[in-house]
Amino acid sequence: WMQAVTEYYGVAGDDGGDSPFDTYQDVTHLWSYVPHFHSVPFYVYSYAFADLVVGTLYNNFQTHPEGFEDRLIALLAAGGTKNFVDALAPFGLDPSSESFWEDALKAHLGGLIREAEIIVEELGLSG
């Protein structure tokens, strides 16, 4: 953990570094202080869900750019007033279809998935 903190933020300010933190004293258990990780069931799934929806919207932008900005602004302006299916209908998206989620993975993570597959093949770990 401490190695990751130092690699991410750099050397602590008190030690002559450019980290936004003066010191890393008393942060060895900081990772455990985020209460919503422990006390809100399925918290991380909302992030994964949103990430996939963004991937699908991005794919929709790539394949149907005409009028996309207006549709996106309308979606954002609606806030939480529409259910998920109705909110995405103007984009021609149907979250009940398998292709909705497949397109999300391809558009958003496709390059990373392919890179991982190549590494697995290079390491001889493919089934």
Short mmCIF file of N, CA, C and O in Angstrom, two decimals:
data_model
loop_
_atom_site.label_atom_id
_atom_site.label_comp_id
_atom_site.label_asym_id
_atom_site.label_seq_id
_atom_site.Cartn_x
_atom_site.Cartn_y
_atom_site.Cartn_z
N TRP A 1 0.83 -1.19 0.00
CA TRP A 1 0.00 0.00 0.00
C TRP A 1 0.87 1.25 0.00
O TRP A 1 0.65 2.17 -0.79
N MET A 2 1.83 1.30 0.89
CA MET A 2 2.68 2.49 0.99
C MET A 2 3.50 2.68 -0.29
O MET A 2 3.74 3.80 -0.72
N GLN A 3 3.93 1.59 -0.88
CA GLN A 3 4.67 1.70 -2.14
C GLN A 3 3.77 2.30 -3.22
O GLN A 3 4.20 3.18 -3.97
N ALA A 4 2.53 1.84 -3.27
CA ALA A 4 1.59 2.37 -4.26
C ALA A 4 1.31 3.85 -4.01
O ALA A 4 1.24 4.64 -4.96
N VAL A 5 1.16 4.24 -2.75
CA VAL A 5 0.92 5.65 -2.42
C VAL A 5 2.09 6.51 -2.89
O VAL A 5 1.90 7.55 -3.53
N THR A 6 3.29 6.07 -2.59
CA THR A 6 4.47 6.83 -2.98
C THR A 6 4.64 6.88 -4.50
O THR A 6 4.97 7.93 -5.06
N GLU A 7 4.40 5.76 -5.17
CA GLU A 7 4.51 5.75 -6.62
C GLU A 7 3.47 6.67 -7.26
O GLU A 7 3.74 7.34 -8.25
N TYR A 8 2.28 6.69 -6.69
CA TYR A 8 1.20 7.49 -7.26
C TYR A 8 1.39 8.98 -6.98
O TYR A 8 1.29 9.81 -7.87
N TYR A 9 1.63 9.32 -5.70
CA TYR A 9 1.70 10.73 -5.31
C TYR A 9 3.11 11.31 -5.34
O TYR A 9 3.28 12.52 -5.31
N GLY A 10 4.13 10.47 -5.36
CA GLY A 10 5.50 10.96 -5.33
C GLY A 10 6.02 11.06 -3.91
O GLY A 10 5.34 10.72 -2.94
N VAL A 11 7.21 11.57 -3.79
CA VAL A 11 7.85 11.70 -2.49
C VAL A 11 7.14 12.79 -1.69
O VAL A 11 6.78 13.84 -2.23
N ALA A 12 6.92 12.53 -0.40
CA ALA A 12 6.23 13.48 0.48
C ALA A 12 6.95 14.82 0.50
O ALA A 12 8.17 14.90 0.39
N GLY A 13 6.17 15.89 0.64
CA GLY A 13 6.71 17.24 0.62
C GLY A 13 7.77 17.49 1.67
O GLY A 13 8.79 18.14 1.40
N ASP A 14 7.58 16.98 2.89
CA ASP A 14 8.57 17.17 3.96
C ASP A 14 9.89 16.48 3.64
O ASP A 14 10.92 16.83 4.21
N ASP A 15 9.84 15.52 2.73
CA ASP A 15 11.06 14.81 2.33
C ASP A 15 11.66 15.40 1.05
O ASP A 15 12.49 14.77 0.39
N GLY A 16 11.19 16.60 0.67
CA GLY A 16 11.72 17.26 -0.51
C GLY A 16 11.03 16.91 -1.81
O GLY A 16 11.48 17.31 -2.88
N GLY A 17 9.94 16.17 -1.73
CA GLY A 17 9.24 15.76 -2.93
C GLY A 17 8.16 16.73 -3.36
O GLY A 17 7.95 17.78 -2.75
N ASP A 18 7.44 16.35 -4.41
CA ASP A 18 6.40 17.21 -4.96
C ASP A 18 4.99 16.67 -4.71
O ASP A 18 4.03 17.08 -5.34
N SER A 19 4.87 15.73 -3.77
CA SER A 19 3.58 15.17 -3.43
C SER A 19 2.67 16.26 -2.86
O SER A 19 3.14 17.20 -2.24
N PRO A 20 1.36 16.14 -3.08
CA PRO A 20 0.44 17.10 -2.45
C PRO A 20 0.38 16.92 -0.93
O PRO A 20 -0.18 17.75 -0.23
N PHE A 21 0.99 15.84 -0.43
CA PHE A 21 1.00 15.58 1.01
C PHE A 21 2.37 15.92 1.60
O PHE A 21 3.40 15.58 1.03
N ASP A 22 2.36 16.56 2.75
CA ASP A 22 3.63 16.88 3.42
C ASP A 22 4.29 15.62 3.96
O ASP A 22 5.52 15.51 3.96
N THR A 23 3.47 14.71 4.46
CA THR A 23 3.99 13.48 5.05
C THR A 23 3.02 12.34 4.80
O THR A 23 1.83 12.57 4.58
N TYR A 24 3.54 11.13 4.84
CA TYR A 24 2.69 9.95 4.72
C TYR A 24 2.53 9.26 6.07
O TYR A 24 2.04 8.13 6.14
N GLN A 25 2.90 9.94 7.12
CA GLN A 25 2.77 9.38 8.47
C GLN A 25 1.29 9.07 8.73
O GLN A 25 0.41 9.85 8.39
N ASP A 26 1.04 7.95 9.30
CA ASP A 26 -0.31 7.52 9.68
C ASP A 26 -1.26 7.27 8.51
O ASP A 26 -2.46 7.44 8.64
N VAL A 27 -0.75 6.89 7.34
CA VAL A 27 -1.64 6.56 6.23
C VAL A 27 -1.58 5.08 5.84
O VAL A 27 -2.14 4.68 4.84
N THR A 28 -0.92 4.29 6.66
CA THR A 28 -0.76 2.88 6.30
C THR A 28 -2.09 2.14 6.20
O THR A 28 -2.20 1.17 5.46
N HIS A 29 -3.11 2.60 6.91
CA HIS A 29 -4.42 1.95 6.85
C HIS A 29 -5.47 2.84 6.19
O HIS A 29 -6.67 2.60 6.32
N LEU A 30 -5.03 3.86 5.48
CA LEU A 30 -5.95 4.81 4.88
C LEU A 30 -6.95 4.13 3.94
O LEU A 30 -8.11 4.53 3.86
N TRP A 31 -6.50 3.09 3.24
CA TRP A 31 -7.39 2.39 2.30
C TRP A 31 -8.64 1.85 2.99
O TRP A 31 -9.69 1.71 2.38
N SER A 32 -8.55 1.57 4.29
CA SER A 32 -9.69 0.99 5.00
C SER A 32 -10.63 2.04 5.58
O SER A 32 -11.66 1.70 6.15
N TYR A 33 -10.32 3.31 5.41
CA TYR A 33 -11.12 4.39 6.01
C TYR A 33 -12.25 4.87 5.11
O TYR A 33 -12.94 5.80 5.44
N VAL A 34 -12.41 4.28 3.96
CA VAL A 34 -13.46 4.71 3.05
C VAL A 34 -14.71 3.90 3.40
O VAL A 34 -14.86 2.76 2.97
N PRO A 35 -15.61 4.48 4.19
CA PRO A 35 -16.73 3.70 4.73
C PRO A 35 -17.68 3.13 3.69
O PRO A 35 -18.22 2.04 3.89
N HIS A 36 -17.89 3.82 2.58
CA HIS A 36 -18.85 3.29 1.62
C HIS A 36 -18.36 2.01 0.95
O HIS A 36 -19.15 1.27 0.40
N PHE A 37 -17.07 1.71 1.01
CA PHE A 37 -16.60 0.44 0.49
C PHE A 37 -17.11 -0.71 1.35
O PHE A 37 -17.28 -1.82 0.88
N HIS A 38 -17.32 -0.44 2.63
CA HIS A 38 -17.64 -1.49 3.58
C HIS A 38 -19.10 -1.48 4.03
O HIS A 38 -19.62 -2.50 4.44
N SER A 39 -19.74 -0.32 3.99
CA SER A 39 -21.08 -0.23 4.60
C SER A 39 -22.21 -0.03 3.59
O SER A 39 -23.36 0.05 3.99
N VAL A 40 -21.90 0.08 2.31
CA VAL A 40 -22.95 0.24 1.30
C VAL A 40 -22.88 -0.96 0.37
O VAL A 40 -22.00 -1.05 -0.49
N PRO A 41 -23.81 -1.90 0.53
CA PRO A 41 -23.77 -3.11 -0.30
C PRO A 41 -23.81 -2.78 -1.79
O PRO A 41 -24.57 -1.92 -2.23
N PHE A 42 -23.00 -3.48 -2.54
CA PHE A 42 -22.96 -3.39 -4.00
C PHE A 42 -22.58 -2.00 -4.52
O PHE A 42 -22.86 -1.65 -5.65
N TYR A 43 -21.91 -1.21 -3.69
CA TYR A 43 -21.50 0.15 -4.06
C TYR A 43 -20.72 0.18 -5.37
O TYR A 43 -21.00 0.99 -6.24
N VAL A 44 -19.76 -0.71 -5.51
CA VAL A 44 -18.90 -0.67 -6.70
C VAL A 44 -19.65 -1.03 -7.98
O VAL A 44 -19.23 -0.65 -9.07
N TYR A 45 -20.76 -1.74 -7.86
CA TYR A 45 -21.50 -2.12 -9.06
C TYR A 45 -22.09 -0.90 -9.76
O TYR A 45 -22.25 -0.90 -10.97
N SER A 46 -22.44 0.14 -9.00
CA SER A 46 -22.98 1.34 -9.64
C SER A 46 -21.93 1.98 -10.54
O SER A 46 -22.26 2.52 -11.60
N TYR A 47 -20.66 1.92 -10.13
CA TYR A 47 -19.60 2.44 -10.98
C TYR A 47 -19.44 1.60 -12.24
O TYR A 47 -19.29 2.13 -13.35
N ALA A 48 -19.46 0.30 -12.10
CA ALA A 48 -19.32 -0.59 -13.25
C ALA A 48 -20.49 -0.40 -14.21
O ALA A 48 -20.30 -0.34 -15.43
N PHE A 49 -21.68 -0.29 -13.66
CA PHE A 49 -22.88 -0.08 -14.47
C PHE A 49 -22.76 1.22 -15.25
O PHE A 49 -22.96 1.26 -16.47
N ALA A 50 -22.40 2.30 -14.56
CA ALA A 50 -22.28 3.61 -15.22
C ALA A 50 -21.18 3.58 -16.28
O ALA A 50 -21.33 4.18 -17.35
N ASP A 51 -20.10 2.88 -16.00
CA ASP A 51 -19.00 2.79 -16.96
C ASP A 51 -19.47 2.11 -18.24
O ASP A 51 -19.13 2.53 -19.35
N LEU A 52 -20.27 1.07 -18.11
CA LEU A 52 -20.79 0.38 -19.29
C LEU A 52 -21.79 1.24 -20.05
O LEU A 52 -21.80 1.24 -21.29
N VAL A 53 -22.61 1.99 -19.34
CA VAL A 53 -23.56 2.87 -20.02
C VAL A 53 -22.81 3.95 -20.79
O VAL A 53 -23.14 4.25 -21.95
N VAL A 54 -21.77 4.50 -20.19
CA VAL A 54 -20.96 5.49 -20.89
C VAL A 54 -20.32 4.87 -22.13
O VAL A 54 -20.26 5.50 -23.19
N GLY A 55 -19.87 3.62 -22.01
CA GLY A 55 -19.30 2.93 -23.17
C GLY A 55 -20.31 2.78 -24.29
O GLY A 55 -19.99 2.97 -25.46
N THR A 56 -21.53 2.47 -23.94
CA THR A 56 -22.57 2.32 -24.94
C THR A 56 -22.90 3.67 -25.58
O THR A 56 -23.09 3.76 -26.79
N LEU A 57 -22.96 4.71 -24.76
CA LEU A 57 -23.22 6.04 -25.31
C LEU A 57 -22.07 6.48 -26.22
O LEU A 57 -22.29 7.10 -27.27
N TYR A 58 -20.86 6.16 -25.83
CA TYR A 58 -19.71 6.51 -26.66
C TYR A 58 -19.77 5.78 -28.00
O TYR A 58 -19.53 6.37 -29.06
N ASN A 59 -20.12 4.51 -27.95
CA ASN A 59 -20.29 3.74 -29.19
C ASN A 59 -21.39 4.36 -30.04
O ASN A 59 -21.26 4.47 -31.26
N ASN A 60 -22.47 4.79 -29.40
CA ASN A 60 -23.57 5.42 -30.11
C ASN A 60 -23.10 6.72 -30.77
O ASN A 60 -23.46 7.01 -31.92
N PHE A 61 -22.28 7.47 -30.08
CA PHE A 61 -21.72 8.70 -30.65
C PHE A 61 -20.86 8.39 -31.87
O PHE A 61 -20.93 9.08 -32.89
N GLN A 62 -20.05 7.34 -31.77
CA GLN A 62 -19.17 6.98 -32.87
C GLN A 62 -19.95 6.51 -34.11
O GLN A 62 -19.57 6.77 -35.23
N THR A 63 -21.05 5.80 -33.86
CA THR A 63 -21.80 5.23 -34.97
C THR A 63 -22.96 6.11 -35.45
O THR A 63 -23.41 5.96 -36.58
N HIS A 64 -23.43 7.01 -34.59
CA HIS A 64 -24.56 7.89 -34.94
C HIS A 64 -24.29 9.31 -34.41
O HIS A 64 -25.01 9.79 -33.52
N PRO A 65 -23.28 9.98 -34.95
CA PRO A 65 -22.90 11.29 -34.39
C PRO A 65 -23.91 12.40 -34.67
O PRO A 65 -24.00 13.36 -33.90
N GLU A 66 -24.68 12.26 -35.71
CA GLU A 66 -25.64 13.30 -36.10
C GLU A 66 -26.70 13.48 -34.99
O GLU A 66 -27.42 12.54 -34.67
N GLY A 67 -26.76 14.66 -34.40
CA GLY A 67 -27.75 14.96 -33.37
C GLY A 67 -27.41 14.41 -31.99
O GLY A 67 -28.20 14.55 -31.05
N PHE A 68 -26.25 13.76 -31.86
CA PHE A 68 -25.90 13.15 -30.58
C PHE A 68 -25.83 14.18 -29.46
O PHE A 68 -26.32 13.95 -28.35
N GLU A 69 -25.20 15.32 -29.74
CA GLU A 69 -25.04 16.33 -28.70
C GLU A 69 -26.39 16.77 -28.14
O GLU A 69 -26.56 16.88 -26.93
N ASP A 70 -27.34 16.99 -29.00
CA ASP A 70 -28.68 17.40 -28.55
C ASP A 70 -29.34 16.32 -27.70
O ASP A 70 -29.97 16.60 -26.68
N ARG A 71 -29.19 15.07 -28.14
CA ARG A 71 -29.77 13.96 -27.37
C ARG A 71 -29.10 13.85 -26.00
O ARG A 71 -29.76 13.60 -24.99
N LEU A 72 -27.78 14.03 -25.97
CA LEU A 72 -27.06 13.94 -24.70
C LEU A 72 -27.45 15.07 -23.76
O LEU A 72 -27.67 14.84 -22.57
N ILE A 73 -27.56 16.27 -24.28
CA ILE A 73 -27.98 17.40 -23.44
C ILE A 73 -29.38 17.17 -22.89
O ILE A 73 -29.65 17.44 -21.71
N ALA A 74 -30.28 16.64 -23.71
CA ALA A 74 -31.63 16.33 -23.23
C ALA A 74 -31.59 15.26 -22.14
O ALA A 74 -32.33 15.35 -21.15
N LEU A 75 -30.73 14.26 -22.31
CA LEU A 75 -30.60 13.21 -21.30
C LEU A 75 -30.12 13.81 -19.98
O LEU A 75 -30.70 13.53 -18.92
N LEU A 76 -29.11 14.64 -20.04
CA LEU A 76 -28.57 15.25 -18.82
C LEU A 76 -29.58 16.21 -18.20
O LEU A 76 -29.71 16.27 -16.97
N ALA A 77 -30.30 16.95 -19.02
CA ALA A 77 -31.28 17.91 -18.51
C ALA A 77 -32.44 17.20 -17.81
O ALA A 77 -33.04 17.75 -16.88
N ALA A 78 -32.75 15.99 -18.25
CA ALA A 78 -33.85 15.24 -17.63
C ALA A 78 -33.52 14.81 -16.21
O ALA A 78 -34.43 14.53 -15.42
N GLY A 79 -32.23 14.76 -15.88
CA GLY A 79 -31.86 14.33 -14.53
C GLY A 79 -32.41 12.95 -14.24
O GLY A 79 -32.30 12.05 -15.05
N GLY A 80 -33.03 12.79 -13.09
CA GLY A 80 -33.58 11.51 -12.70
C GLY A 80 -35.07 11.38 -12.97
O GLY A 80 -35.75 10.58 -12.34
N THR A 81 -35.59 12.17 -13.91
CA THR A 81 -37.04 12.17 -14.15
C THR A 81 -37.50 11.05 -15.06
O THR A 81 -38.70 10.83 -15.18
N LYS A 82 -36.58 10.36 -15.72
CA LYS A 82 -36.95 9.27 -16.62
C LYS A 82 -36.34 7.97 -16.12
O LYS A 82 -35.26 7.97 -15.53
N ASN A 83 -37.03 6.88 -16.40
CA ASN A 83 -36.42 5.59 -16.07
C ASN A 83 -35.33 5.30 -17.09
O ASN A 83 -35.21 5.97 -18.13
N PHE A 84 -34.53 4.30 -16.82
CA PHE A 84 -33.36 3.99 -17.62
C PHE A 84 -33.69 3.71 -19.08
O PHE A 84 -33.05 4.23 -19.99
N VAL A 85 -34.72 2.93 -19.32
CA VAL A 85 -35.12 2.56 -20.68
C VAL A 85 -35.57 3.80 -21.45
O VAL A 85 -35.14 4.02 -22.58
N ASP A 86 -36.43 4.62 -20.83
CA ASP A 86 -36.92 5.82 -21.51
C ASP A 86 -35.81 6.84 -21.75
O ASP A 86 -35.81 7.54 -22.76
N ALA A 87 -34.88 6.93 -20.82
CA ALA A 87 -33.78 7.89 -20.96
C ALA A 87 -32.89 7.57 -22.15
O ALA A 87 -32.37 8.48 -22.81
N LEU A 88 -32.72 6.29 -22.44
CA LEU A 88 -31.83 5.89 -23.53
C LEU A 88 -32.55 5.68 -24.87
O LEU A 88 -31.90 5.53 -25.90
N ALA A 89 -33.86 5.70 -24.85
CA ALA A 89 -34.63 5.47 -26.08
C ALA A 89 -34.29 6.46 -27.21
O ALA A 89 -34.18 6.05 -28.37
N PRO A 90 -34.10 7.76 -26.93
CA PRO A 90 -33.76 8.68 -28.02
C PRO A 90 -32.46 8.35 -28.74
O PRO A 90 -32.23 8.80 -29.87
N PHE A 91 -31.61 7.55 -28.11
CA PHE A 91 -30.36 7.14 -28.74
C PHE A 91 -30.54 5.85 -29.55
O PHE A 91 -29.59 5.37 -30.15
N GLY A 92 -31.76 5.29 -29.51
CA GLY A 92 -32.00 4.03 -30.18
C GLY A 92 -31.39 2.86 -29.44
O GLY A 92 -31.11 1.82 -30.02
N LEU A 93 -31.19 3.03 -28.13
CA LEU A 93 -30.55 2.00 -27.32
C LEU A 93 -31.59 1.26 -26.49
O LEU A 93 -32.50 1.87 -25.93
N ASP A 94 -31.42 -0.04 -26.39
CA ASP A 94 -32.31 -0.89 -25.62
C ASP A 94 -31.49 -1.67 -24.61
O ASP A 94 -30.85 -2.67 -24.96
N PRO A 95 -31.49 -1.24 -23.34
CA PRO A 95 -30.66 -1.91 -22.34
C PRO A 95 -31.09 -3.34 -22.03
O PRO A 95 -30.36 -4.07 -21.36
N SER A 96 -32.22 -3.77 -22.55
CA SER A 96 -32.63 -5.17 -22.32
C SER A 96 -32.01 -6.11 -23.35
O SER A 96 -32.11 -7.33 -23.20
N SER A 97 -31.36 -5.56 -24.37
CA SER A 97 -30.75 -6.42 -25.38
C SER A 97 -29.29 -6.71 -25.03
O SER A 97 -28.60 -5.89 -24.45
N GLU A 98 -28.84 -7.91 -25.40
CA GLU A 98 -27.45 -8.28 -25.14
C GLU A 98 -26.48 -7.36 -25.87
O GLU A 98 -25.40 -7.06 -25.36
N SER A 99 -26.86 -6.92 -27.07
CA SER A 99 -25.95 -6.08 -27.85
C SER A 99 -25.66 -4.76 -27.15
O SER A 99 -24.59 -4.18 -27.34
N PHE A 100 -26.59 -4.27 -26.35
CA PHE A 100 -26.38 -3.03 -25.60
C PHE A 100 -25.12 -3.16 -24.74
O PHE A 100 -24.25 -2.30 -24.77
N TRP A 101 -25.02 -4.26 -24.01
CA TRP A 101 -23.88 -4.46 -23.10
C TRP A 101 -22.63 -4.89 -23.87
O TRP A 101 -21.52 -4.50 -23.51
N GLU A 102 -22.80 -5.68 -24.92
CA GLU A 102 -21.65 -6.07 -25.74
C GLU A 102 -21.01 -4.86 -26.41
O GLU A 102 -19.79 -4.72 -26.44
N ASP A 103 -21.84 -3.96 -26.94
CA ASP A 103 -21.33 -2.75 -27.57
C ASP A 103 -20.60 -1.88 -26.56
O ASP A 103 -19.59 -1.25 -26.87
N ALA A 104 -21.11 -1.86 -25.33
CA ALA A 104 -20.46 -1.07 -24.29
C ALA A 104 -19.06 -1.60 -24.02
O ALA A 104 -18.09 -0.83 -23.95
N LEU A 105 -18.95 -2.90 -23.88
CA LEU A 105 -17.63 -3.50 -23.62
C LEU A 105 -16.68 -3.29 -24.79
O LEU A 105 -15.51 -2.95 -24.60
N LYS A 106 -17.18 -3.44 -25.98
CA LYS A 106 -16.33 -3.27 -27.17
C LYS A 106 -15.86 -1.83 -27.31
O LYS A 106 -14.69 -1.57 -27.57
N ALA A 107 -16.78 -0.88 -27.17
CA ALA A 107 -16.44 0.53 -27.36
C ALA A 107 -15.55 1.06 -26.25
O ALA A 107 -14.63 1.82 -26.50
N HIS A 108 -15.82 0.63 -25.06
CA HIS A 108 -15.13 1.21 -23.91
C HIS A 108 -13.89 0.44 -23.50
O HIS A 108 -12.92 1.01 -23.05
N LEU A 109 -13.95 -0.87 -23.64
CA LEU A 109 -12.85 -1.71 -23.15
C LEU A 109 -12.23 -2.58 -24.23
O LEU A 109 -11.30 -3.33 -23.94
N GLY A 110 -12.74 -2.51 -25.44
CA GLY A 110 -12.28 -3.40 -26.50
C GLY A 110 -10.79 -3.43 -26.69
O GLY A 110 -10.18 -4.50 -26.80
N GLY A 111 -10.16 -2.26 -26.71
CA GLY A 111 -8.71 -2.21 -26.88
C GLY A 111 -7.97 -2.87 -25.74
O GLY A 111 -6.99 -3.59 -25.95
N LEU A 112 -8.46 -2.65 -24.53
CA LEU A 112 -7.81 -3.26 -23.36
C LEU A 112 -8.01 -4.77 -23.33
O LEU A 112 -7.10 -5.51 -22.99
N ILE A 113 -9.20 -5.20 -23.72
CA ILE A 113 -9.47 -6.64 -23.75
C ILE A 113 -8.57 -7.31 -24.78
O ILE A 113 -7.97 -8.36 -24.51
N ARG A 114 -8.47 -6.71 -25.95
CA ARG A 114 -7.60 -7.29 -27.00
C ARG A 114 -6.15 -7.32 -26.54
O ARG A 114 -5.44 -8.30 -26.77
N GLU A 115 -5.69 -6.26 -25.89
CA GLU A 115 -4.32 -6.22 -25.37
C GLU A 115 -4.10 -7.34 -24.35
O GLU A 115 -3.07 -8.01 -24.38
N ALA A 116 -5.07 -7.55 -23.48
CA ALA A 116 -4.96 -8.63 -22.49
C ALA A 116 -4.92 -9.99 -23.18
O ALA A 116 -4.15 -10.88 -22.77
N GLU A 117 -5.73 -10.17 -24.21
CA GLU A 117 -5.74 -11.44 -24.94
C GLU A 117 -4.38 -11.70 -25.60
O GLU A 117 -3.89 -12.83 -25.60
N ILE A 118 -3.77 -10.66 -26.15
CA ILE A 118 -2.44 -10.80 -26.78
C ILE A 118 -1.40 -11.20 -25.73
O ILE A 118 -0.58 -12.09 -25.96
N ILE A 119 -1.45 -10.56 -24.58
CA ILE A 119 -0.50 -10.89 -23.51
C ILE A 119 -0.68 -12.33 -23.06
O ILE A 119 0.31 -13.06 -22.87
N VAL A 120 -1.93 -12.77 -22.90
CA VAL A 120 -2.20 -14.15 -22.51
C VAL A 120 -1.63 -15.12 -23.54
O VAL A 120 -0.99 -16.11 -23.19
N GLU A 121 -1.81 -14.81 -24.82
CA GLU A 121 -1.27 -15.66 -25.88
C GLU A 121 0.25 -15.68 -25.85
O GLU A 121 0.87 -16.74 -25.97
N GLU A 122 0.86 -14.50 -25.68
CA GLU A 122 2.32 -14.41 -25.64
C GLU A 122 2.92 -15.18 -24.48
O GLU A 122 4.01 -15.75 -24.56
N LEU A 123 2.19 -15.21 -23.36
CA LEU A 123 2.66 -15.93 -22.18
C LEU A 123 2.32 -17.42 -22.23
O LEU A 123 2.71 -18.18 -21.34
N GLY A 124 1.59 -17.82 -23.24
CA GLY A 124 1.23 -19.21 -23.39
C GLY A 124 0.18 -19.67 -22.38
O GLY A 124 0.13 -20.83 -22.02
N LEU A 125 -0.66 -18.75 -21.95
CA LEU A 125 -1.66 -19.07 -20.93
C LEU A 125 -3.06 -19.27 -21.51
O LEU A 125 -3.99 -19.49 -20.76
N SER A 126 -3.18 -19.18 -22.82
CA SER A 126 -4.50 -19.35 -23.43
C SER A 126 -4.90 -20.81 -23.39
O SER A 126 -4.08 -21.70 -23.45
N GLY A 127 -6.20 -21.03 -23.26
CA GLY A 127 -6.74 -22.38 -23.14
C GLY A 127 -6.77 -23.03 -24.45
O GLY A 127 -6.68 -24.03 -24.90
#
